[in-house]
mmCIF file of N, CA and C in Angstrom:
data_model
loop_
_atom_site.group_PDB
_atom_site.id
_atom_site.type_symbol
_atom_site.label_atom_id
_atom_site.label_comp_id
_atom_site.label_asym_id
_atom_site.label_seq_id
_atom_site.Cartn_x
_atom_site.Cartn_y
_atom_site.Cartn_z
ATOM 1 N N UNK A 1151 56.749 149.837 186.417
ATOM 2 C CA UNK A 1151 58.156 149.488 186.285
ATOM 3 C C UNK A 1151 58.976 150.708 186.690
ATOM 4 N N UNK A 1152 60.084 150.142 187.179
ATOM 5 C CA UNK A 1152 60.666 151.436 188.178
ATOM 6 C C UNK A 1152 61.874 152.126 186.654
ATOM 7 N N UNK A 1153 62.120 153.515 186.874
ATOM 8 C CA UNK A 1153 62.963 153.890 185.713
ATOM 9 C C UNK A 1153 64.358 153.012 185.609
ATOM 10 N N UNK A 1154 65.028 152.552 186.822
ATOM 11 C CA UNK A 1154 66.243 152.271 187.089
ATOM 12 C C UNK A 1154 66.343 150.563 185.922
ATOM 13 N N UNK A 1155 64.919 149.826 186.468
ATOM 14 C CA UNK A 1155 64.476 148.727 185.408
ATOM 15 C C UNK A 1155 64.379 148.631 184.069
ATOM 16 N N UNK A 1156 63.620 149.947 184.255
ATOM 17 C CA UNK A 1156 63.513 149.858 182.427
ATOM 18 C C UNK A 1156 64.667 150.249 181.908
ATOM 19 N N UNK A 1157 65.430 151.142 182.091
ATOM 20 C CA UNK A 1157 67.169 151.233 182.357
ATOM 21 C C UNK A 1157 68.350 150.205 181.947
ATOM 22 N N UNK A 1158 67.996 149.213 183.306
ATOM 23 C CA UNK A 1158 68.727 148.217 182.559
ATOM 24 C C UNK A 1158 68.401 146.925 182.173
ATOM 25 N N UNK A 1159 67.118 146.691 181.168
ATOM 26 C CA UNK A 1159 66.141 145.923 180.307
ATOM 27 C C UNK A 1159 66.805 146.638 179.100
ATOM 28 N N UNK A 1160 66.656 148.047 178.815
ATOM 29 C CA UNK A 1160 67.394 148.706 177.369
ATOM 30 C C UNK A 1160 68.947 148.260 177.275
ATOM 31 N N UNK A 1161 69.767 148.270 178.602
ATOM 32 C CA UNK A 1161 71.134 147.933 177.876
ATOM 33 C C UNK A 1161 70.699 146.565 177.746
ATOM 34 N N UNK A 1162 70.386 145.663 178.508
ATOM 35 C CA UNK A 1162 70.608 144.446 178.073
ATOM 36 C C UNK A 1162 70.084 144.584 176.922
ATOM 37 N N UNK A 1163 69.043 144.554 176.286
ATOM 38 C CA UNK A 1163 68.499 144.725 174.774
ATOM 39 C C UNK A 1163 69.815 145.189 173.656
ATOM 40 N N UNK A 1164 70.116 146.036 174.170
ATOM 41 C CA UNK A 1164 71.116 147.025 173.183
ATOM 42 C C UNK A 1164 72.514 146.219 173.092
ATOM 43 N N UNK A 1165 72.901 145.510 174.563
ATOM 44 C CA UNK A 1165 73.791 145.012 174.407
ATOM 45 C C UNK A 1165 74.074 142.987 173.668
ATOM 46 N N UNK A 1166 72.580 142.937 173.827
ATOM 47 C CA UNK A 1166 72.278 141.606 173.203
ATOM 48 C C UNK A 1166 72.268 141.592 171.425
ATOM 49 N N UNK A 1167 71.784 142.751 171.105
ATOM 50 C CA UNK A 1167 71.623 142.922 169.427
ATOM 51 C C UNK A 1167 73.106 143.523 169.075
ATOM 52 N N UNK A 1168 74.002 143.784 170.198
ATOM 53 C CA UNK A 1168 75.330 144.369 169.560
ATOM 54 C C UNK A 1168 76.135 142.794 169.366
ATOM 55 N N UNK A 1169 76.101 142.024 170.215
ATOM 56 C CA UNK A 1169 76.797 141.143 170.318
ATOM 57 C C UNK A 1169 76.658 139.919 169.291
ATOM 58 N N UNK A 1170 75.321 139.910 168.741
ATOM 59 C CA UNK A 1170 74.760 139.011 167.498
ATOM 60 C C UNK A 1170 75.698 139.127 166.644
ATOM 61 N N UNK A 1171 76.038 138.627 165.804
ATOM 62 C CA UNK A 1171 76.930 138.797 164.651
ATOM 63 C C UNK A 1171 76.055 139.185 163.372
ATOM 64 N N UNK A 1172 76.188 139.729 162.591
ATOM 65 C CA UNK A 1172 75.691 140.668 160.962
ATOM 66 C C UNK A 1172 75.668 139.251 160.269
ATOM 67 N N UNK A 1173 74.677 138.861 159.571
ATOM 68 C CA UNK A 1173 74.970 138.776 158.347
ATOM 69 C C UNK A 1173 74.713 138.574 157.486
ATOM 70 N N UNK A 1174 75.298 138.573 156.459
ATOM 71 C CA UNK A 1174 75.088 138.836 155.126
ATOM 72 C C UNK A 1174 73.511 138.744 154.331
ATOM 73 N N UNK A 1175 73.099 139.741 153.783
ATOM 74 C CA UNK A 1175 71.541 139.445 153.366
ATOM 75 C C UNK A 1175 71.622 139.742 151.537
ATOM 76 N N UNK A 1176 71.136 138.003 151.707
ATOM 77 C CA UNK A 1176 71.182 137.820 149.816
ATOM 78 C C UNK A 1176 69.837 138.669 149.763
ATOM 79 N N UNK A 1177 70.012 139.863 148.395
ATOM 80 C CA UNK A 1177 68.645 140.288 147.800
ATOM 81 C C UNK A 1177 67.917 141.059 148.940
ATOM 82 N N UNK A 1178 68.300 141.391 150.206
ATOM 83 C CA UNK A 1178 67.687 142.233 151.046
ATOM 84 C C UNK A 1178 66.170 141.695 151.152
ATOM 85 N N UNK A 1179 66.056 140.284 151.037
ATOM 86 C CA UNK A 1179 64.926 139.764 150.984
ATOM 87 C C UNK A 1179 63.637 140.656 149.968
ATOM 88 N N UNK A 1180 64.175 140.587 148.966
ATOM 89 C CA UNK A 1180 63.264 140.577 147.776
ATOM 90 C C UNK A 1180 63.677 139.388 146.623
ATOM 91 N N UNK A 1181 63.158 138.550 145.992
ATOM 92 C CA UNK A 1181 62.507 137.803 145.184
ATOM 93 C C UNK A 1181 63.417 137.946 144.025
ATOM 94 N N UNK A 1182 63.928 139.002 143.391
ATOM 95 C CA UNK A 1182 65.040 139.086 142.244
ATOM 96 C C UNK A 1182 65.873 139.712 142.639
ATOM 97 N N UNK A 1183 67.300 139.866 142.530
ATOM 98 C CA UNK A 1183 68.434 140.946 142.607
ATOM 99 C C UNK A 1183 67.923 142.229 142.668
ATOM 100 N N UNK A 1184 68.882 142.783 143.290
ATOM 101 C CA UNK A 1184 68.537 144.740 143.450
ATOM 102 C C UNK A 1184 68.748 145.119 141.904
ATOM 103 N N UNK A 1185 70.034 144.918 141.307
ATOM 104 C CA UNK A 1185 70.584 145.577 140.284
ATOM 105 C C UNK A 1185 69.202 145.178 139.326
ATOM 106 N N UNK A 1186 68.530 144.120 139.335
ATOM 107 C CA UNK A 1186 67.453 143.596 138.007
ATOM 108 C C UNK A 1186 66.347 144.434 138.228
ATOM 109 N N UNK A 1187 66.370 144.972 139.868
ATOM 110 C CA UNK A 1187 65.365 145.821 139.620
ATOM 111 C C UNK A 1187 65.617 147.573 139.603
ATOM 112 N N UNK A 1188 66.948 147.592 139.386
ATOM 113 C CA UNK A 1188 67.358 148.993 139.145
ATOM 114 C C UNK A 1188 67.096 149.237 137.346
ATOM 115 N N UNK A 1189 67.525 147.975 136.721
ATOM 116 C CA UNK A 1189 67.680 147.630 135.314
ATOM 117 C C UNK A 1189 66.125 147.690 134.901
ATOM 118 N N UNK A 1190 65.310 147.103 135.743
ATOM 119 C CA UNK A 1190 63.475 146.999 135.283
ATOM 120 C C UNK A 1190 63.011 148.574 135.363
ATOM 121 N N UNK A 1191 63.306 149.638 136.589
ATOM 122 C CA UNK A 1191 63.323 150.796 136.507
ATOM 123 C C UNK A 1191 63.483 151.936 135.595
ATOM 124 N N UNK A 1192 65.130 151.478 134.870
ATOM 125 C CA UNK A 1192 65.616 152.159 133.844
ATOM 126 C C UNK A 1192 64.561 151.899 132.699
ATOM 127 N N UNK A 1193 64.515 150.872 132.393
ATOM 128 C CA UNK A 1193 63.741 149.997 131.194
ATOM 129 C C UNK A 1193 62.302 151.157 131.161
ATOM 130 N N UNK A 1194 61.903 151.208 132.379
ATOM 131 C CA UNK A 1194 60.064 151.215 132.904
ATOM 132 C C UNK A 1194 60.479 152.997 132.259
ATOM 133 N N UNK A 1195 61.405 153.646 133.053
ATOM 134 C CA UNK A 1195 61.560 155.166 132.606
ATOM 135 C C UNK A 1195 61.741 155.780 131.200
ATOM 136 N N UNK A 1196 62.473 154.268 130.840
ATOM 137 C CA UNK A 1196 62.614 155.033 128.925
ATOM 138 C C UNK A 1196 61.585 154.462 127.839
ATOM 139 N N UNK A 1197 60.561 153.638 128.687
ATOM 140 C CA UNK A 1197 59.725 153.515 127.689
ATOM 141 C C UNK A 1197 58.728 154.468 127.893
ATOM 142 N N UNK A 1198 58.743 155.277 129.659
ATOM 143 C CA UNK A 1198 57.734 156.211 129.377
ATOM 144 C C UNK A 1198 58.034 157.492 128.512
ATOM 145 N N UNK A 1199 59.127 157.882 128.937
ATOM 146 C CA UNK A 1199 59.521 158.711 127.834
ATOM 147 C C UNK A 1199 59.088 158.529 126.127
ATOM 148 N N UNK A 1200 59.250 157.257 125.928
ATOM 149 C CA UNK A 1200 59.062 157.535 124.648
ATOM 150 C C UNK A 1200 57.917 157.364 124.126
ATOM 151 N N UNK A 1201 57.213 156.882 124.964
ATOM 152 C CA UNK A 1201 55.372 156.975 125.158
ATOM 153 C C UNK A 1201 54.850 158.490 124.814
ATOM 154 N N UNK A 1202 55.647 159.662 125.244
ATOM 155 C CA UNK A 1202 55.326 160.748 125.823
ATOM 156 C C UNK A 1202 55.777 161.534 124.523
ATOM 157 N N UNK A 1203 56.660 161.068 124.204
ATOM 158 C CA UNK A 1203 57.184 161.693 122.568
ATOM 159 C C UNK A 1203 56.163 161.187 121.623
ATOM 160 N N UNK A 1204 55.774 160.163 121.643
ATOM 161 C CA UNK A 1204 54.974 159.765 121.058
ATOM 162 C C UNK A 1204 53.886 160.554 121.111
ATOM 163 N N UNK A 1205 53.197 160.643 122.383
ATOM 164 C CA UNK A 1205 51.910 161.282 122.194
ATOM 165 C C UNK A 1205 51.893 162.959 122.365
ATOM 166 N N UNK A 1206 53.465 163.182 122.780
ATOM 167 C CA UNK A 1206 53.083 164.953 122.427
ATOM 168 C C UNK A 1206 53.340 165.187 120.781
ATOM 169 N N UNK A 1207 53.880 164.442 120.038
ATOM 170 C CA UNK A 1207 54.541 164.314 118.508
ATOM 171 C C UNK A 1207 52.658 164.202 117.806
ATOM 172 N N UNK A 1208 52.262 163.156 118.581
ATOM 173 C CA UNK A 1208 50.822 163.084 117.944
ATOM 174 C C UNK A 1208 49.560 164.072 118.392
ATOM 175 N N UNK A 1209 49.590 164.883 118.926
ATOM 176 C CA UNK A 1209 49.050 166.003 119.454
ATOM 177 C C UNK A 1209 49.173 167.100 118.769
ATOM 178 N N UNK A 1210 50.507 167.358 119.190
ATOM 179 C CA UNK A 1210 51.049 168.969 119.076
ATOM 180 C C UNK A 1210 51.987 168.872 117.602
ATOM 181 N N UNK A 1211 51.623 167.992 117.094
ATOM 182 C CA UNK A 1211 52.170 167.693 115.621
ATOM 183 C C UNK A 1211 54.156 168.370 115.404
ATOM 184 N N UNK A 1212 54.682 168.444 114.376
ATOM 185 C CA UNK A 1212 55.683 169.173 114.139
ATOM 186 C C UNK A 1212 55.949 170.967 114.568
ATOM 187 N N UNK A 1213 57.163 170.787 114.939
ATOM 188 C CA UNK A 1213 57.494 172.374 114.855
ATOM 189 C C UNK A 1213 57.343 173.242 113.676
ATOM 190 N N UNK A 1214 56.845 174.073 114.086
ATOM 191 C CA UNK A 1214 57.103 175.475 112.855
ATOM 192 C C UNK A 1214 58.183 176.481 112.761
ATOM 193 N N UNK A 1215 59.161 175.582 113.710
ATOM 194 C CA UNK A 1215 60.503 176.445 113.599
ATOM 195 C C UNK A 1215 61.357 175.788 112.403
ATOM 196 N N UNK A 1216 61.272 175.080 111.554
ATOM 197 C CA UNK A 1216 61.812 174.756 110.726
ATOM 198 C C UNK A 1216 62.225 175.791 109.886
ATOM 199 N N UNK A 1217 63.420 175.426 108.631
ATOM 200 C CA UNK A 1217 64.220 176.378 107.690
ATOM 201 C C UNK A 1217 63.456 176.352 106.701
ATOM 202 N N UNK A 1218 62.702 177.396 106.340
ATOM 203 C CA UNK A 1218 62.726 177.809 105.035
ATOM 204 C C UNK A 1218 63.166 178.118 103.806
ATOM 205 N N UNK A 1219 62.892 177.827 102.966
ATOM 206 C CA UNK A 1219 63.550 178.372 101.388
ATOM 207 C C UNK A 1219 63.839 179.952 101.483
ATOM 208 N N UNK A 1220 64.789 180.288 101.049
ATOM 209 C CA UNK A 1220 64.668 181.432 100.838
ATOM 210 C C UNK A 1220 63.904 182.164 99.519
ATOM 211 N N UNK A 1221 63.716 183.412 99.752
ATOM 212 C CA UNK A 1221 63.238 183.932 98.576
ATOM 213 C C UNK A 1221 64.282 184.697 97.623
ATOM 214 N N UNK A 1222 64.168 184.455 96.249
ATOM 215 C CA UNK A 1222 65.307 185.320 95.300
ATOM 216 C C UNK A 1222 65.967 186.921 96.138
ATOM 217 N N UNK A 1223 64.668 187.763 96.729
ATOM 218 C CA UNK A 1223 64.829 188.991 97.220
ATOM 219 C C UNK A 1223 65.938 189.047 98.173
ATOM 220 N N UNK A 1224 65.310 187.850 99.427
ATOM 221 C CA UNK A 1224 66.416 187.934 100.119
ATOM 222 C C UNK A 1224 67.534 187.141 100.063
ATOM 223 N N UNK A 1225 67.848 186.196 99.241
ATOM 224 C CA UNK A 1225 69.115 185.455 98.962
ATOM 225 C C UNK A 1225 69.826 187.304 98.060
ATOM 226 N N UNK A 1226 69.771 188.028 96.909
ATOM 227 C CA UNK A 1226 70.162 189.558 97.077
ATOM 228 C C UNK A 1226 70.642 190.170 97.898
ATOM 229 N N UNK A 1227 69.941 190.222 98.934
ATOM 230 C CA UNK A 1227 69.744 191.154 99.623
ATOM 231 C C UNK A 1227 70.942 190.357 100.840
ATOM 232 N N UNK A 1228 71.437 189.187 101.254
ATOM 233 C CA UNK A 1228 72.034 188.273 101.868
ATOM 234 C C UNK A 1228 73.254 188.844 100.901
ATOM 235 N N UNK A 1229 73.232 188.564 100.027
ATOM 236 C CA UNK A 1229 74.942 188.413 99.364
ATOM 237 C C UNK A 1229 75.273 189.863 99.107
ATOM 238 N N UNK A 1230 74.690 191.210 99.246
ATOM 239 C CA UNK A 1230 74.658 192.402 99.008
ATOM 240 C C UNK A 1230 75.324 192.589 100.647
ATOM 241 N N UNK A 1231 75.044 192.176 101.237
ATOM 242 C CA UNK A 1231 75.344 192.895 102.733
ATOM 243 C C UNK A 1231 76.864 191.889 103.005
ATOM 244 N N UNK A 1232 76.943 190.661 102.214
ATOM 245 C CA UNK A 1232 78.019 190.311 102.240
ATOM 246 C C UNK A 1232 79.017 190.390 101.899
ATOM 247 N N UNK A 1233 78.926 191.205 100.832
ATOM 248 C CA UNK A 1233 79.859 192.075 99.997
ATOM 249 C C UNK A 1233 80.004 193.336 100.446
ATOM 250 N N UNK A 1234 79.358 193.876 101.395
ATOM 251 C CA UNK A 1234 79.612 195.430 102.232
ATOM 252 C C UNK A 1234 80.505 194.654 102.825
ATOM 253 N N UNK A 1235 80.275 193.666 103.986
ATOM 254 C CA UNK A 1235 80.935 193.124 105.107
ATOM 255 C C UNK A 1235 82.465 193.096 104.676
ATOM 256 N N UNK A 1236 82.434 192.646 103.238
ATOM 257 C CA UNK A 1236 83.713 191.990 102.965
ATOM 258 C C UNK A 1236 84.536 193.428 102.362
ATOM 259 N N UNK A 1237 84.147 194.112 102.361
ATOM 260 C CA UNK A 1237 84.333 195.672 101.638
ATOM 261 C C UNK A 1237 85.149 196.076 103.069
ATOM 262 N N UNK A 1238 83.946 196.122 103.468
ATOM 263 C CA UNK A 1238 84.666 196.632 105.191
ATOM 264 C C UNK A 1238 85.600 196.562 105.689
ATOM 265 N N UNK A 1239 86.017 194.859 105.735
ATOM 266 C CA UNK A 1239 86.699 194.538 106.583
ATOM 267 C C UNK A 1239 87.916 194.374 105.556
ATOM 268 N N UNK A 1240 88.234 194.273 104.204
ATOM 269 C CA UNK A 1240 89.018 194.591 103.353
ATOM 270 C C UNK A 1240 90.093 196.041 103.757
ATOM 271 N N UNK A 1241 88.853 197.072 104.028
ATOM 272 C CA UNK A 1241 89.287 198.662 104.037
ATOM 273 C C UNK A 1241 89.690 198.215 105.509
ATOM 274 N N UNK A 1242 89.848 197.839 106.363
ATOM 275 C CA UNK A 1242 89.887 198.178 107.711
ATOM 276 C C UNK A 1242 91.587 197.373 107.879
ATOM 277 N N UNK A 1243 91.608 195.829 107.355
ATOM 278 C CA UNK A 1243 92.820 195.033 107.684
ATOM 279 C C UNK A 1243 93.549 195.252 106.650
ATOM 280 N N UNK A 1244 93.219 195.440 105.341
ATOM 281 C CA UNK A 1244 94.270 195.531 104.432
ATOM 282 C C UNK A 1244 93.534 194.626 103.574
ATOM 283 N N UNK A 1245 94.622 194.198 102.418
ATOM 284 C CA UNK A 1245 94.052 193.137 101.047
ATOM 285 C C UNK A 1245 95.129 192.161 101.621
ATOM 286 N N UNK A 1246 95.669 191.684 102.503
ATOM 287 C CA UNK A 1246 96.383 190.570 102.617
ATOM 288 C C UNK A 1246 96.241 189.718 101.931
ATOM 289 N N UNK A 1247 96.997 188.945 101.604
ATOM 290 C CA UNK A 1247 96.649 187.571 100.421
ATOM 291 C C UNK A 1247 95.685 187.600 99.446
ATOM 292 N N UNK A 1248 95.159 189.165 98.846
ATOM 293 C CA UNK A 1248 94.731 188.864 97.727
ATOM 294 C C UNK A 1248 95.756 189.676 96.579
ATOM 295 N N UNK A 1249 95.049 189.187 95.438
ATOM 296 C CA UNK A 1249 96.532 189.818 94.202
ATOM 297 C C UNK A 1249 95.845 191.094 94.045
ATOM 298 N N UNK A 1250 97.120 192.002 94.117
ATOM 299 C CA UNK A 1250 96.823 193.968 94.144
ATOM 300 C C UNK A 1250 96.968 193.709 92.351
ATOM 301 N N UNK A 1251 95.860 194.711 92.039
ATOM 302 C CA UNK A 1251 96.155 194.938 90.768
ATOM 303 C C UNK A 1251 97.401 195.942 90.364
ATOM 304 N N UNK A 1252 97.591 195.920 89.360
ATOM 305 C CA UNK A 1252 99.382 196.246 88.828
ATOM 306 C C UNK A 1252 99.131 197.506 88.286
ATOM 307 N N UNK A 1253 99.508 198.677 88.964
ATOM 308 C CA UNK A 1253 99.498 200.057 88.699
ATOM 309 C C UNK A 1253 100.710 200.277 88.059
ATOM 310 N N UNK A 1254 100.542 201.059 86.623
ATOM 311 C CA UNK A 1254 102.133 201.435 86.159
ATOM 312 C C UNK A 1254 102.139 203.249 85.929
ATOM 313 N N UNK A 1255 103.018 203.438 86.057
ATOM 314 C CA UNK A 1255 103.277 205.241 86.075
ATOM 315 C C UNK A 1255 103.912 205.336 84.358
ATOM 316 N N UNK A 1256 103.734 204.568 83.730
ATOM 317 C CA UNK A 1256 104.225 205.174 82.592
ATOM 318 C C UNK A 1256 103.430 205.575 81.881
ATOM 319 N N UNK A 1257 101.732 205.582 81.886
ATOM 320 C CA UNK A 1257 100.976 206.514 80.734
ATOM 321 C C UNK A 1257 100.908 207.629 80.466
#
């Protein structure tokens, strides 16, 4: 086939599929709606997830980062440094809004 042929065999081709008219495609030829299978997707993803919680929860059991009780020592030792803090920052801003005790010069 000579190039000039095969040439113009492609426009006609090109110009035959331009001229067809579009249209419209129910379901893109699949069997249920797109959106039902965007919705079956979502569905399919959050049950693996929770498959996965499931079986790392049953594995790798609970965290050990959880809160502890404190101990008497350091609940002390907590309200001791909170009372510096509050010392501190007393001496540094002033006693604003608390009641000054009542100094008298007459003894």
């Amino acid at each position: 086939m000579a190039p000039t042929a095969l040439l113009h065999s492609l426009a006609d081709a090109v110009s035959n599929t331009a001229a067809q008219h579009l249209h419209k495609r129910d379901n893109m030829g699949y069997a249920i709606p797109p959106s039902l299978i965007v919705l079956i997707c979502m569905l399919g993803a959050g049950i693996c997830v929770c498959l996965g919680f499931a079986v790392h929860s049953q594995f790798f059991g609970t965290s050990s980062n959880e809160l502890k009780s404190m101990s008497p020592e350091q609940m002390d030792y907590m309200r001791e440094v909170r009372e510096r803090n509050m010392a501190a920052l007393q001496g540094t801003i002033g006693r604003r809004g608390m009641k000054r005790p009542i100094v008298s010069n007459m003894s």
